[in-house]
mmCIF file with all atom_site columns, C-alpha atoms in Angstrom:
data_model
loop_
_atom_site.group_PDB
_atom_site.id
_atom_site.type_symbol
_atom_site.label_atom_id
_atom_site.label_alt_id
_atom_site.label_comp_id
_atom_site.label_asym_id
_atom_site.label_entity_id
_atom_site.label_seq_id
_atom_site.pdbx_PDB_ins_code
_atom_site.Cartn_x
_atom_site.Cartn_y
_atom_site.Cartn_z
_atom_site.occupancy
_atom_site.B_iso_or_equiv
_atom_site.pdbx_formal_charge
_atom_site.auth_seq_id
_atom_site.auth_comp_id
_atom_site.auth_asym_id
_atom_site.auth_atom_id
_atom_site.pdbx_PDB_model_num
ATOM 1  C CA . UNK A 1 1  ? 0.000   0.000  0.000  1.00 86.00 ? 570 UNK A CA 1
ATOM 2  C CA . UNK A 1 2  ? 1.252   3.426  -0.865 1.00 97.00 ? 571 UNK A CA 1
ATOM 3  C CA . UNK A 1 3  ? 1.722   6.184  1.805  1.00 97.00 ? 572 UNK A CA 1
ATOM 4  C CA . UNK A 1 4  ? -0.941  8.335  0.905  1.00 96.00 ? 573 UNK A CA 1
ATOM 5  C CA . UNK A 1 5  ? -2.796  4.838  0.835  1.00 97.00 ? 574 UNK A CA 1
ATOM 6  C CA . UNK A 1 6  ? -1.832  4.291  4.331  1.00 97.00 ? 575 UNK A CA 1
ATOM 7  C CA . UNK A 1 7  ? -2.504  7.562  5.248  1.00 96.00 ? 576 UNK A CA 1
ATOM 8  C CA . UNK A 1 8  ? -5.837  8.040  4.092  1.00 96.00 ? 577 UNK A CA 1
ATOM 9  C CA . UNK A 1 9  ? -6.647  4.159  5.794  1.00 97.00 ? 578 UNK A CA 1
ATOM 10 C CA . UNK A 1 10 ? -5.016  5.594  9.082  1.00 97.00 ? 579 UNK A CA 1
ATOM 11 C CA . UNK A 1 11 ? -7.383  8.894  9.000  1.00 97.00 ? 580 UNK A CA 1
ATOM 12 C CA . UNK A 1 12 ? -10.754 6.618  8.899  1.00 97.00 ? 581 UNK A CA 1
ATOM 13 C CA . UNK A 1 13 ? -9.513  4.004  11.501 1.00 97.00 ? 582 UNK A CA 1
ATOM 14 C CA . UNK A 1 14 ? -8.787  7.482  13.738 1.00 97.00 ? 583 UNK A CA 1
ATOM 15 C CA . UNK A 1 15 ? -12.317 8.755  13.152 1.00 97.00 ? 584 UNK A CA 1
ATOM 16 C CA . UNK A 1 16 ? -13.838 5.305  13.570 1.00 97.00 ? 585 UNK A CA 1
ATOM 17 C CA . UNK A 1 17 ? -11.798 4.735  16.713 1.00 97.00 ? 586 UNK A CA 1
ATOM 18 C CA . UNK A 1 18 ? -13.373 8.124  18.426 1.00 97.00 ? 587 UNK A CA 1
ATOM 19 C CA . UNK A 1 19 ? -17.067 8.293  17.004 1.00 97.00 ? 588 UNK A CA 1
ATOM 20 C CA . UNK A 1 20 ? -19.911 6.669  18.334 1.00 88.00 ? 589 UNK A CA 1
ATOM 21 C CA . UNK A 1 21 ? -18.804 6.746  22.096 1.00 89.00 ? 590 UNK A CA 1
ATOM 22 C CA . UNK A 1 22 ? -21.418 9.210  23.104 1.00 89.00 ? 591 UNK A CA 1
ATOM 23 C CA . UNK A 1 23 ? -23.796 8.681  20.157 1.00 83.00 ? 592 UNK A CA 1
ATOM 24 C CA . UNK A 1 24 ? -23.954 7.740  16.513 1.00 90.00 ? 593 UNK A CA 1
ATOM 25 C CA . UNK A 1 25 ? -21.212 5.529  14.958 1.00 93.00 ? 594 UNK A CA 1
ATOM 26 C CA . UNK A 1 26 ? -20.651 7.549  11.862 1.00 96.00 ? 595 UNK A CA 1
ATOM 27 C CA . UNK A 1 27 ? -20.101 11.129 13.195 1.00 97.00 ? 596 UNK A CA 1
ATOM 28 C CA . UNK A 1 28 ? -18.081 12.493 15.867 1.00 96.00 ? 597 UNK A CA 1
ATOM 29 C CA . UNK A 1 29 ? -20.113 14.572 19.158 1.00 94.00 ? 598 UNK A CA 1
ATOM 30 C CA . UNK A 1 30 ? -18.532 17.780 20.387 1.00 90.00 ? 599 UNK A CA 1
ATOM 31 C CA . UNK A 1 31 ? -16.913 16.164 23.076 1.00 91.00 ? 600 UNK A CA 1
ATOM 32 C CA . UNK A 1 32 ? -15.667 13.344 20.820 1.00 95.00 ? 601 UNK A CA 1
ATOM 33 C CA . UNK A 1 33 ? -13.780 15.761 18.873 1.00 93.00 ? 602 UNK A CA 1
ATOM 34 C CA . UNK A 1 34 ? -12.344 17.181 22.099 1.00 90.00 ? 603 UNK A CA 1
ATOM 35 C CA . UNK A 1 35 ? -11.324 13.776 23.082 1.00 93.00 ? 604 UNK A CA 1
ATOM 36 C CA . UNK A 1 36 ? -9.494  13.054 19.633 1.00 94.00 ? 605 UNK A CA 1
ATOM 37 C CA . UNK A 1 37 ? -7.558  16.577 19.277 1.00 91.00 ? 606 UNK A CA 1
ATOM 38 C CA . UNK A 1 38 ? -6.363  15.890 22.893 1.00 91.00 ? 607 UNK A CA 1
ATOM 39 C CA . UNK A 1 39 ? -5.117  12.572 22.245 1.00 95.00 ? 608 UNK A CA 1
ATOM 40 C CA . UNK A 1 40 ? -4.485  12.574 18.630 1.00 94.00 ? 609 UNK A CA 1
ATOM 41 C CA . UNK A 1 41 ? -2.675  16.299 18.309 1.00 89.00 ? 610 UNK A CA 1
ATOM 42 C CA . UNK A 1 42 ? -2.579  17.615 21.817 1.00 89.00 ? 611 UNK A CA 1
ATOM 43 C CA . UNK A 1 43 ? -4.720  20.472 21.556 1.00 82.00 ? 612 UNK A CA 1
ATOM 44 C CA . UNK A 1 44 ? -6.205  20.988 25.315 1.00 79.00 ? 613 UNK A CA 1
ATOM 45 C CA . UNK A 1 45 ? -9.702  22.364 24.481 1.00 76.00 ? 614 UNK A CA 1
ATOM 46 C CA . UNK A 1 46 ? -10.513 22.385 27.817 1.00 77.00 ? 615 UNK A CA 1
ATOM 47 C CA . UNK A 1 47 ? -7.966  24.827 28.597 1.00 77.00 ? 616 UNK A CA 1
ATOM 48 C CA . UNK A 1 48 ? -9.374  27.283 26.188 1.00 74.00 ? 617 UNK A CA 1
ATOM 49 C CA . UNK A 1 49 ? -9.984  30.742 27.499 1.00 77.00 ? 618 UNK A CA 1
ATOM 50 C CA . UNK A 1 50 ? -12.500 32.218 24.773 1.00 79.00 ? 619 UNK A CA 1
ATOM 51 C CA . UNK A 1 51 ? -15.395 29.779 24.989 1.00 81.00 ? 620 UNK A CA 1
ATOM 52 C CA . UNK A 1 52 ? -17.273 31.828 22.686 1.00 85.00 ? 621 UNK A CA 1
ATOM 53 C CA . UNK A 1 53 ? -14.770 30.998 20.287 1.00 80.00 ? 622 UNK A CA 1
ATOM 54 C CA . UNK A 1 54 ? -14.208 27.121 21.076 1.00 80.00 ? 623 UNK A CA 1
ATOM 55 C CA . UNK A 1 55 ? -17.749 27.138 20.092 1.00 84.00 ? 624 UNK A CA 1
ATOM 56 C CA . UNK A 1 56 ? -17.597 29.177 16.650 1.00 85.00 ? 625 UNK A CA 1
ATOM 57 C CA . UNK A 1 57 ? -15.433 26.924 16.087 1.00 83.00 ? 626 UNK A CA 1
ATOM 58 C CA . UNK A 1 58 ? -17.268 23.750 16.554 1.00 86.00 ? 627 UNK A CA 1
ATOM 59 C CA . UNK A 1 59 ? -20.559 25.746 15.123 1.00 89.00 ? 628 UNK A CA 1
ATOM 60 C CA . UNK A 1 60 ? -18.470 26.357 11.626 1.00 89.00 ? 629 UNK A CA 1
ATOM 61 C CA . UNK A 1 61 ? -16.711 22.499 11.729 1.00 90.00 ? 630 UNK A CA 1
ATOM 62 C CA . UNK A 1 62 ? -20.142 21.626 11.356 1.00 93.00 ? 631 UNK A CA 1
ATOM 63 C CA . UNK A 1 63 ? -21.241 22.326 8.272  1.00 93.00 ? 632 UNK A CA 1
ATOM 64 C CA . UNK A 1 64 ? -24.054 20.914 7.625  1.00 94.00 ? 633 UNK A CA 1
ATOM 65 C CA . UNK A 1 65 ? -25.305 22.179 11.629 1.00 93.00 ? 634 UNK A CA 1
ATOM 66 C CA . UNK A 1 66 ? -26.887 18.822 12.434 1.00 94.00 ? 635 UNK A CA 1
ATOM 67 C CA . UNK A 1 67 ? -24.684 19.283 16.083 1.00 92.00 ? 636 UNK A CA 1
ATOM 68 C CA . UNK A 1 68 ? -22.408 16.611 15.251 1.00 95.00 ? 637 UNK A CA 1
ATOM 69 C CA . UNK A 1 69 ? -19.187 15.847 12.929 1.00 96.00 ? 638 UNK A CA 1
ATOM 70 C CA . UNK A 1 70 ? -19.017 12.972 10.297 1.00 97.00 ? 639 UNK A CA 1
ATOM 71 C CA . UNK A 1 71 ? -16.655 12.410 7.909  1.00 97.00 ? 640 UNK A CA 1
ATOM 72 C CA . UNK A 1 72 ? -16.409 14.895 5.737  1.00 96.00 ? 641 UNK A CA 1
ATOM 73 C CA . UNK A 1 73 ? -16.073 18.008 7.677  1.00 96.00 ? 642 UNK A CA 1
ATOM 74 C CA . UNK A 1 74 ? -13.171 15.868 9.899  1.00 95.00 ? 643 UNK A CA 1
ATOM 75 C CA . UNK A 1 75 ? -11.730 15.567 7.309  1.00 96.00 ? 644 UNK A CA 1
ATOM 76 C CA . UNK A 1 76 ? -11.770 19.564 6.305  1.00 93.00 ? 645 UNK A CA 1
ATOM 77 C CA . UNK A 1 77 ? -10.632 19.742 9.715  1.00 90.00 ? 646 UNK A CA 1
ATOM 78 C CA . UNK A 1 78 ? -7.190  17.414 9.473  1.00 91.00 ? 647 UNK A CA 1
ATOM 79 C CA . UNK A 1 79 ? -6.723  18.969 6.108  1.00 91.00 ? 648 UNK A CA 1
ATOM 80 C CA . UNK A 1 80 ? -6.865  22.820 7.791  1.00 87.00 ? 649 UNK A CA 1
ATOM 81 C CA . UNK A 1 81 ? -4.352  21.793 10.444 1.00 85.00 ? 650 UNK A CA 1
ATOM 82 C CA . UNK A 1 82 ? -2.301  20.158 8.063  1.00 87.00 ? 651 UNK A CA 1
ATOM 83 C CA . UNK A 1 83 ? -2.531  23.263 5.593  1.00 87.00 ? 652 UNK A CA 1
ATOM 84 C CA . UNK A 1 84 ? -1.395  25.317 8.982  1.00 84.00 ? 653 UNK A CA 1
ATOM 85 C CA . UNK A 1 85 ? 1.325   23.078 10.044 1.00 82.00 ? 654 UNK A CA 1
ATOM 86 C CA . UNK A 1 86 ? 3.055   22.653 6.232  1.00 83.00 ? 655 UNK A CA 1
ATOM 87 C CA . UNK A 1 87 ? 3.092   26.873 6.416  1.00 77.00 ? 656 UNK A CA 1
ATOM 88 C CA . UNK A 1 88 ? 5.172   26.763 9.987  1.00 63.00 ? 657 UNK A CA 1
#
């Protein structure tokens, strides 16, 4: 298998490995995405001083405002951070 190959398998086994803990199988809750940026990249949301903006956040991550996260916009999410990281 290729890298991107392995890549791309290693991004769904991530998202499969944190959704459906507090809810549906296929999409990620707002605290499931808290749990995976903590583990996965780090990111303390908790710590977060501007609430208002933790929650823009998660309001504009979810595009299609259904309250949760599938597939798709984690995946506009990993390729954000990504675009932010390559830039550093």
């Amino acid at each position: 298998m290729s890298r991107l190959l392995t890549a791309m398998n290693e991004l769904i086994q991530i998202f499969k490995e944190y959704a459906g803990k507090e809810g549906d199988a296929k999409t990620l809750s707002k605290g499931e995405v808290k749990t995976l940026l903590s583990k996965e990249l780090g990111i303390n949301l908790e710590a977060a001083k501007d609430k208002a903006a933790l929650d823009k956040m998660f309001k504009d991550l979810d595009a299609n405002a259904d309250g949760t996260v599938d597939f798709t916009e984690f995946i506009t999410l990993v390729a954000a951070i990504t675009a932010i990281l390559q830039g550093s």
